Structure formats: structure tokens, C-alpha cells
JSON list of C-alpha atoms and ligand atoms in Angstrom, two decimals:
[
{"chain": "A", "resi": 1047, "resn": "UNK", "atom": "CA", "xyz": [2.97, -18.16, -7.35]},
{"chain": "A", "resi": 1048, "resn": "UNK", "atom": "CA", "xyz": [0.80, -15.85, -9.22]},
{"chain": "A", "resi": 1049, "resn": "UNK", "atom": "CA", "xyz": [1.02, -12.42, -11.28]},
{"chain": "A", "resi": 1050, "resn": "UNK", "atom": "CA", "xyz": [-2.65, -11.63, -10.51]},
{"chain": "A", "resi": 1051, "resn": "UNK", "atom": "CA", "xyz": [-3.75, -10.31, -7.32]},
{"chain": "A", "resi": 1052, "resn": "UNK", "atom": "CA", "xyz": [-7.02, -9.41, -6.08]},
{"chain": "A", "resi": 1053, "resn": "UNK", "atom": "CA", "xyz": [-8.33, -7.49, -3.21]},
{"chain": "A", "resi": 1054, "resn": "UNK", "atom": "CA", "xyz": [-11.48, -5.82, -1.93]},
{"chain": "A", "resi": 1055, "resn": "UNK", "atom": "CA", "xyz": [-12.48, -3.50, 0.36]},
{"chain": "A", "resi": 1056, "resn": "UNK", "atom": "CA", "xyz": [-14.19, -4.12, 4.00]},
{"chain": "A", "resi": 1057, "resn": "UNK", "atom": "CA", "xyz": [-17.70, -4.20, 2.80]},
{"chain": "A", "resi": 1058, "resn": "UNK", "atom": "CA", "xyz": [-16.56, -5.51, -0.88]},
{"chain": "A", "resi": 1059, "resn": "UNK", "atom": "CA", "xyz": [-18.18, -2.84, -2.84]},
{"chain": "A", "resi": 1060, "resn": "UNK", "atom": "CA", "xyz": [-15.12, -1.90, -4.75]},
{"chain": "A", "resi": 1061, "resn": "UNK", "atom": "CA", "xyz": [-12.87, -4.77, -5.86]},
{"chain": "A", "resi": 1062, "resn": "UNK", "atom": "CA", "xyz": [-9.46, -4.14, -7.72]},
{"chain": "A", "resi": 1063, "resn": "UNK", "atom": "CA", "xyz": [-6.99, -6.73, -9.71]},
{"chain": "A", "resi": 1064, "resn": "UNK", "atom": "CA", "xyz": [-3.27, -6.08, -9.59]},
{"chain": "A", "resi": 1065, "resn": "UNK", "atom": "CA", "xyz": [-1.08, -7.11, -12.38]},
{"chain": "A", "resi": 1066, "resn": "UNK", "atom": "CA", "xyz": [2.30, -8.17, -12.66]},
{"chain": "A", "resi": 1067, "resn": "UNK", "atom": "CA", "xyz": [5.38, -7.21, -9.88]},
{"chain": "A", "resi": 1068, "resn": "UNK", "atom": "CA", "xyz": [5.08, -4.74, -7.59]},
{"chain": "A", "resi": 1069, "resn": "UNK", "atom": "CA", "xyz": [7.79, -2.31, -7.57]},
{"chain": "A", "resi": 1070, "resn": "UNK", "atom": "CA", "xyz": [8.79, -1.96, -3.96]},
{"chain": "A", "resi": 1071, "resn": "UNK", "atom": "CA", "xyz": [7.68, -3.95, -1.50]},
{"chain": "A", "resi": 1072, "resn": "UNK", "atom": "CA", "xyz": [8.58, -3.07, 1.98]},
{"chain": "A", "resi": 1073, "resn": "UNK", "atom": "CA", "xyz": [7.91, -1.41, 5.19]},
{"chain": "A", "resi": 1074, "resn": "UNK", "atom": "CA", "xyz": [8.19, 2.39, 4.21]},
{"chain": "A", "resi": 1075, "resn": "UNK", "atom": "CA", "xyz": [9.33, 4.77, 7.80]},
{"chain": "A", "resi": 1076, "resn": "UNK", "atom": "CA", "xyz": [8.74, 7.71, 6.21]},
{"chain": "A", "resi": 1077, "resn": "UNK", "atom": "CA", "xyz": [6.68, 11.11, 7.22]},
{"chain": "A", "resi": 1078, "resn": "UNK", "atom": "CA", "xyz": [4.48, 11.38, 4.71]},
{"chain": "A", "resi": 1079, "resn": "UNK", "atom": "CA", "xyz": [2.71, 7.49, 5.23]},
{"chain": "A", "resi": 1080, "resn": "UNK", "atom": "CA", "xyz": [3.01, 8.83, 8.62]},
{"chain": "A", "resi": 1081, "resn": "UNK", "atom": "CA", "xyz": [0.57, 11.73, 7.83]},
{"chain": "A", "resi": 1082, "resn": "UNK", "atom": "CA", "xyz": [-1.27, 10.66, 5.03]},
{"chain": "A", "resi": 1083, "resn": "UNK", "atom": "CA", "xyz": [-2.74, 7.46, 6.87]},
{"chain": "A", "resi": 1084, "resn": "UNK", "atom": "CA", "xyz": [-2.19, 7.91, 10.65]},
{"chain": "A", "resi": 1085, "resn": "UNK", "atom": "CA", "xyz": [0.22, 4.93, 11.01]},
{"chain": "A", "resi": 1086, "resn": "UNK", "atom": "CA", "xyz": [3.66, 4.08, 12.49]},
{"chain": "A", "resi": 1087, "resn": "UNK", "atom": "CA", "xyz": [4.94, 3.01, 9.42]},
{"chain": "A", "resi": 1088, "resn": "UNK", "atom": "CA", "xyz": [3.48, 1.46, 5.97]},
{"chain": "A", "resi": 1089, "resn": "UNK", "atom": "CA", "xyz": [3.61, -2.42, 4.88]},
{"chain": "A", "resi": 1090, "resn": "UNK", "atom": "CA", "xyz": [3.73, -1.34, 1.35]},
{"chain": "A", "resi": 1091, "resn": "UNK", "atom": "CA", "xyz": [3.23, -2.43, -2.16]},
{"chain": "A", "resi": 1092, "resn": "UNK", "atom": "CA", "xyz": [3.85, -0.08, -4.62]},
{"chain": "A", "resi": 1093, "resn": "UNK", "atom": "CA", "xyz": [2.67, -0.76, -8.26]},
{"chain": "A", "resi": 1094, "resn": "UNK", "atom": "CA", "xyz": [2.67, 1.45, -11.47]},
{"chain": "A", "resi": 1095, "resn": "UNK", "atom": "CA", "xyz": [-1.09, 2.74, -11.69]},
{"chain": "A", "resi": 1096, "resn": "UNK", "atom": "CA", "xyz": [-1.78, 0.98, -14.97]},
{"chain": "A", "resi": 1097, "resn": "UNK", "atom": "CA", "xyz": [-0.72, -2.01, -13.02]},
{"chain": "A", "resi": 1098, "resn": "UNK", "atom": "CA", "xyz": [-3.46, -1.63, -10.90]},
{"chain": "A", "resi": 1099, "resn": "UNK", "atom": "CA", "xyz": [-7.20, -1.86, -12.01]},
{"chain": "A", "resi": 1100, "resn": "UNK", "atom": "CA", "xyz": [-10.80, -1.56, -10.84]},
{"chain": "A", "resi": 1101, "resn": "UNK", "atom": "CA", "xyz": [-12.64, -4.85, -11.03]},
{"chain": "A", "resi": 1102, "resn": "UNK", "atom": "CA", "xyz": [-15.83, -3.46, -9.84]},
{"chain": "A", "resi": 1103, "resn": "UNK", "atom": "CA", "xyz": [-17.36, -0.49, -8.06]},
{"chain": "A", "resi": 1104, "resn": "UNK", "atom": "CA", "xyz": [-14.97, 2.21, -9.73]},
{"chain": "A", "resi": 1105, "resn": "UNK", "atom": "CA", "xyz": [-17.82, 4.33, -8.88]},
{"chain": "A", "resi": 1106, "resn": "UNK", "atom": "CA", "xyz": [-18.19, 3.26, -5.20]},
{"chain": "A", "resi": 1107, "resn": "UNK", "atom": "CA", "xyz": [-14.99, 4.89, -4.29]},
{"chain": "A", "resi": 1108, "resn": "UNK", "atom": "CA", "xyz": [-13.85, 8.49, -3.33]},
{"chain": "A", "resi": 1109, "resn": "UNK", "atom": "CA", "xyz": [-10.58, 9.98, -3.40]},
{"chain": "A", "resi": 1110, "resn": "UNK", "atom": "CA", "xyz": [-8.74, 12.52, -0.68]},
{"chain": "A", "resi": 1111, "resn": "UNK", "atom": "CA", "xyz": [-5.99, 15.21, -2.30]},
{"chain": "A", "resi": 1112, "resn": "UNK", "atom": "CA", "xyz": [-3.85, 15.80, 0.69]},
{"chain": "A", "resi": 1113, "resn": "UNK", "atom": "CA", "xyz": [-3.97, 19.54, 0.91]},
{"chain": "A", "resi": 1114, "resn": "UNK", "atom": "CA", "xyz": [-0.65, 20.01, 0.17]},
{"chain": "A", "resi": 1115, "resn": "UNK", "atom": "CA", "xyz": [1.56, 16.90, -0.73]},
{"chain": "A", "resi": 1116, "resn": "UNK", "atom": "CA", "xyz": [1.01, 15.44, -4.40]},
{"chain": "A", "resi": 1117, "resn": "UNK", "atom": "CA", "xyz": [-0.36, 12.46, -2.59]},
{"chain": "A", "resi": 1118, "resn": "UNK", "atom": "CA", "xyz": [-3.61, 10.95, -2.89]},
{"chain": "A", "resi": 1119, "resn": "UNK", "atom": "CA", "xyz": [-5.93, 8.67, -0.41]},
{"chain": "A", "resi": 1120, "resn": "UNK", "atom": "CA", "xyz": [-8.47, 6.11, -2.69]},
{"chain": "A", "resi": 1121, "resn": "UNK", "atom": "CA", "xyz": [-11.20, 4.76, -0.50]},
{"chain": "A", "resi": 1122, "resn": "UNK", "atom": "CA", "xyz": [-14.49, 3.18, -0.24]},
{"chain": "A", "resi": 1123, "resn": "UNK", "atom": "CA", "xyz": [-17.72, 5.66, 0.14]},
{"chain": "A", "resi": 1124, "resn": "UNK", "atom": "CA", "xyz": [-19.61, 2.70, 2.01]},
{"chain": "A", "resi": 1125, "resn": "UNK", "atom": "CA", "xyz": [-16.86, 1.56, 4.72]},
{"chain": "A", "resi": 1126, "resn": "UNK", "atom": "CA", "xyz": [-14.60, 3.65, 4.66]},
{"chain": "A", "resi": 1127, "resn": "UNK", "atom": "CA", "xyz": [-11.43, 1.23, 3.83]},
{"chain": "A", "resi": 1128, "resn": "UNK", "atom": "CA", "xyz": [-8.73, 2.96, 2.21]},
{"chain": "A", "resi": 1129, "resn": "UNK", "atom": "CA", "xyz": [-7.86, 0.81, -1.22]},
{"chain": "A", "resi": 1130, "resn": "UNK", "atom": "CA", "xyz": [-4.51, 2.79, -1.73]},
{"chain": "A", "resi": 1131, "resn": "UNK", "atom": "CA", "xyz": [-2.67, 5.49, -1.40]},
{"chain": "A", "resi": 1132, "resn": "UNK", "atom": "CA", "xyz": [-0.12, 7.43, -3.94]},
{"chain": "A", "resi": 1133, "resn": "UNK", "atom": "CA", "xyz": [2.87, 9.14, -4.14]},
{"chain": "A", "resi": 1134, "resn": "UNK", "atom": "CA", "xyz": [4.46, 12.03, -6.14]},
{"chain": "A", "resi": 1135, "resn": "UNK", "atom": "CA", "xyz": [5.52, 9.92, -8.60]},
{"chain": "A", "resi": 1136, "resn": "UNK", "atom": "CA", "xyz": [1.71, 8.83, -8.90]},
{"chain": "A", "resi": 1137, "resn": "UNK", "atom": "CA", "xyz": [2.42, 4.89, -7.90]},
{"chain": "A", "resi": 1138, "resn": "UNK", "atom": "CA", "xyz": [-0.42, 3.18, -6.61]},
{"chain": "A", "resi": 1139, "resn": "UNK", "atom": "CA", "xyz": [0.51, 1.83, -2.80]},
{"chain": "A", "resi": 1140, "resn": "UNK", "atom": "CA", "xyz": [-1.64, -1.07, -1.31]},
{"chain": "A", "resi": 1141, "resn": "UNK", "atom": "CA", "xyz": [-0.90, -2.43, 2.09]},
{"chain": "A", "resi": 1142, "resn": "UNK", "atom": "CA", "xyz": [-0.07, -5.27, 2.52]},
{"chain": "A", "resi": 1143, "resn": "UNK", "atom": "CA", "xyz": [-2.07, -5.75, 5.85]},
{"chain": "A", "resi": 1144, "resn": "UNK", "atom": "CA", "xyz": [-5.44, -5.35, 2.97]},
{"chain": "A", "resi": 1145, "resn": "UNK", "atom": "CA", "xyz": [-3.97, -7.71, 0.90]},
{"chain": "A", "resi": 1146, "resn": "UNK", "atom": "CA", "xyz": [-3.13, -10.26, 3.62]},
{"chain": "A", "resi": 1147, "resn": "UNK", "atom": "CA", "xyz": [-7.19, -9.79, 5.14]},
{"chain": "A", "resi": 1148, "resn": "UNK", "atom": "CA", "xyz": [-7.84, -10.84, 1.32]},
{"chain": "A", "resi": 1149, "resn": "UNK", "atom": "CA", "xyz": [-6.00, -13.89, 0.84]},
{"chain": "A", "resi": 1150, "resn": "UNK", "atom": "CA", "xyz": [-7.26, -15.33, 4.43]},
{"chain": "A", "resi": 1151, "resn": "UNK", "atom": "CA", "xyz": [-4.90, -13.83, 6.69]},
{"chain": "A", "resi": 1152, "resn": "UNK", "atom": "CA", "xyz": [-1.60, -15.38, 4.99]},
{"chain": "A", "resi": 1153, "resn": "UNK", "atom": "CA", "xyz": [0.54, -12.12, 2.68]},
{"chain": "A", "resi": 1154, "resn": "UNK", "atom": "CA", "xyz": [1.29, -14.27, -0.23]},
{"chain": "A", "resi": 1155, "resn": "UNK", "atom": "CA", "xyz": [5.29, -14.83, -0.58]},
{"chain": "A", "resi": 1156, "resn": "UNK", "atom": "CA", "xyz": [5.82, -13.08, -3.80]},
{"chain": "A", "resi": 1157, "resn": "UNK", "atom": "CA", "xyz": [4.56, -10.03, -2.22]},
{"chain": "A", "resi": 1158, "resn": "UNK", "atom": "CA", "xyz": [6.26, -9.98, 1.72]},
{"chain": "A", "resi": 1159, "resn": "UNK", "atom": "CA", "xyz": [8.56, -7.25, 2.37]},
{"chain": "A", "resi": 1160, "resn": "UNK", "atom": "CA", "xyz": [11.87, -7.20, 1.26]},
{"chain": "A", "resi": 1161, "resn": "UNK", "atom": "CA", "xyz": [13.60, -4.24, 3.65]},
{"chain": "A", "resi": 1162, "resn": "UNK", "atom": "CA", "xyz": [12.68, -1.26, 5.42]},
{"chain": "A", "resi": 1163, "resn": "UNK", "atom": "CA", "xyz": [13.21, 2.08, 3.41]},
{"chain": "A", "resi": 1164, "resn": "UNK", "atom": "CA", "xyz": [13.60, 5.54, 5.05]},
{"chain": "A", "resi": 1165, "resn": "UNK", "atom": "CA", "xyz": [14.55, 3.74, 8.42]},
{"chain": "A", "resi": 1166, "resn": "UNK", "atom": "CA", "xyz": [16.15, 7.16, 9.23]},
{"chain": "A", "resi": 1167, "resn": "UNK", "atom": "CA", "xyz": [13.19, 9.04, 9.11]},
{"chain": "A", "resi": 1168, "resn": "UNK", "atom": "CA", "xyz": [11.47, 6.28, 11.60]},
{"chain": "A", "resi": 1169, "resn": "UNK", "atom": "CA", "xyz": [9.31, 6.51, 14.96]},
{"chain": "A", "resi": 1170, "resn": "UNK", "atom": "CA", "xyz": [9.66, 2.95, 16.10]},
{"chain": "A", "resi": 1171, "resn": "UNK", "atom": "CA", "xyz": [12.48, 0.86, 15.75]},
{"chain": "A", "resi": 1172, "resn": "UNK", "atom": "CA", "xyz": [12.24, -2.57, 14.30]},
{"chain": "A", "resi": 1173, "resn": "UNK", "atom": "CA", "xyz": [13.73, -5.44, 15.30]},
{"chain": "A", "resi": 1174, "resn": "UNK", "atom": "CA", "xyz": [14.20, -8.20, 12.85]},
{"chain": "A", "resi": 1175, "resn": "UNK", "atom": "CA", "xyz": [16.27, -9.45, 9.80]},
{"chain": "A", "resi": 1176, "resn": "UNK", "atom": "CA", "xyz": [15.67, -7.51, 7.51]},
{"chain": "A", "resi": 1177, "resn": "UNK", "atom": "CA", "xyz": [17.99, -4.62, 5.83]},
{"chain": "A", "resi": 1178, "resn": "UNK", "atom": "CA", "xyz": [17.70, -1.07, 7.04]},
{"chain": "A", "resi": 1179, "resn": "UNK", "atom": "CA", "xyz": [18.11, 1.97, 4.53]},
{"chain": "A", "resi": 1180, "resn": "UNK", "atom": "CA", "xyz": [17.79, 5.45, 4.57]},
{"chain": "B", "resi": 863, "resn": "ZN", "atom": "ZN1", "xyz": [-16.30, -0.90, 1.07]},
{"chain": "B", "resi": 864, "resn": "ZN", "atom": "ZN1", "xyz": [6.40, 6.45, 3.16]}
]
């Protein structure tokens, strides 16, 4: 089990180093992951930013201010991947599906999904073990 994480987007360009525990980890139901990314729901981890770093290619990547949520979209100018997202309290939010393509398919266990969080606000219902909050 390791405190250091690495990832990297599709093309590799821009590489970043997490540090530490995420806050939340978790599959997040809510509207705004909904709108900000296009997706049923998000496989989230959710670090402080200073917990979160730019290895390389700082300059390679480009960032989206939703028009009118305090949320943010950090992405790659070469292929497009989206690095993270954040929220209004300015965390840094990597799925967990980028970090899994990094570490050969396989989520590493300190960093799988505890629960899923705004389950009330949800388009598709999930089936398995574990909790449900609103
Ligand atoms: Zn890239
Ligand atoms: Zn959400």
C-alpha cells in the first residue's frame, strides 16, 4: 500500500503525483458530475489541491470554467483526457476509472470506493453492497 499515486493522461503529455489520502472516495450520483462530465455517475477521488501535483506538462493542459457552477474541468490540450475535475470547495476530483487505466487496469485497494453519496439525486440505480446516502 502506497501514499503516492501517479497518473497520466491518454497520450501522457501531462503526468500528475497524488499525495497522501484522498478525502472521499466513492461513486458521487449527483447533478453537477452529471453535467460537468456527461456521465451517469462519478467513480471519484477527491483530494485537497495541494495534495495533488503536476509531474510534468503543467503547460500541456487547459482548463474549462463551467459557465456558471464554481466548478472547473482540467484536461489535456493534445488528447483531450480530462485529468480532474473540481468542486466549490476547490477539491481536486480524479476518477478512478483514469487511475485504474494507470495502474494496468487493477484500482489499487487503498483507493476503491467506499459508498455511494447523493444516491437520492441518482439516474441509475445500483445494485451492490455498498451503503447508500443522500
Ligand atoms: Zn494527453
Ligand atoms: Zn457529484
Amino acid at each position: 500500500m502506497s501514499d503516492t499515486h501517479h497518473i497520466s493522461c491518454d497520450c501522457g503529455s501531462v503526468k500528475l503525483t497524488m499525495q497522501g489520502e484522498p478525502k472521499v472516495r466513492g461513486f458521487c450520483h449527483c447533478e453537477d458530475c452529471r453535467d460537468l462530465l456527461k456521465i451517469p455517475y462519478h467513480s471519484v477521488t477527491a483530494w485537497e489541491s495541494d495534495q495533488v501535483t503536476f509531474t510534468s506538462g503543467e503547460q500541456e493542459a487547459a482548463t474549462f470554467q463551467h459557465p456558471t457552477k464554481r466548478m472547473q474541468r482540467i484536461y489535456c490540450k493534445h488528447c483531450g483526457e480530462t485529468l480532474f475535475n473540481t468542486n466549490a470547495m476547490g477539491w481536486r476530483i480524479i476518477s478512478q476509472l483514469l487511475i485504474r487505466k494507470c495502474y494496468n487496469d487493477e484500482l489499487p485497494e487503498e483507493l476503491k470506493s467506499k459508498m455511494h453519496f447523493f444516491y437520492d439525486r441518482r439516474i441509475v440505480d445500483i445494485d451492490d453492497p455498498l451503503p447508500k446516502r443522500p
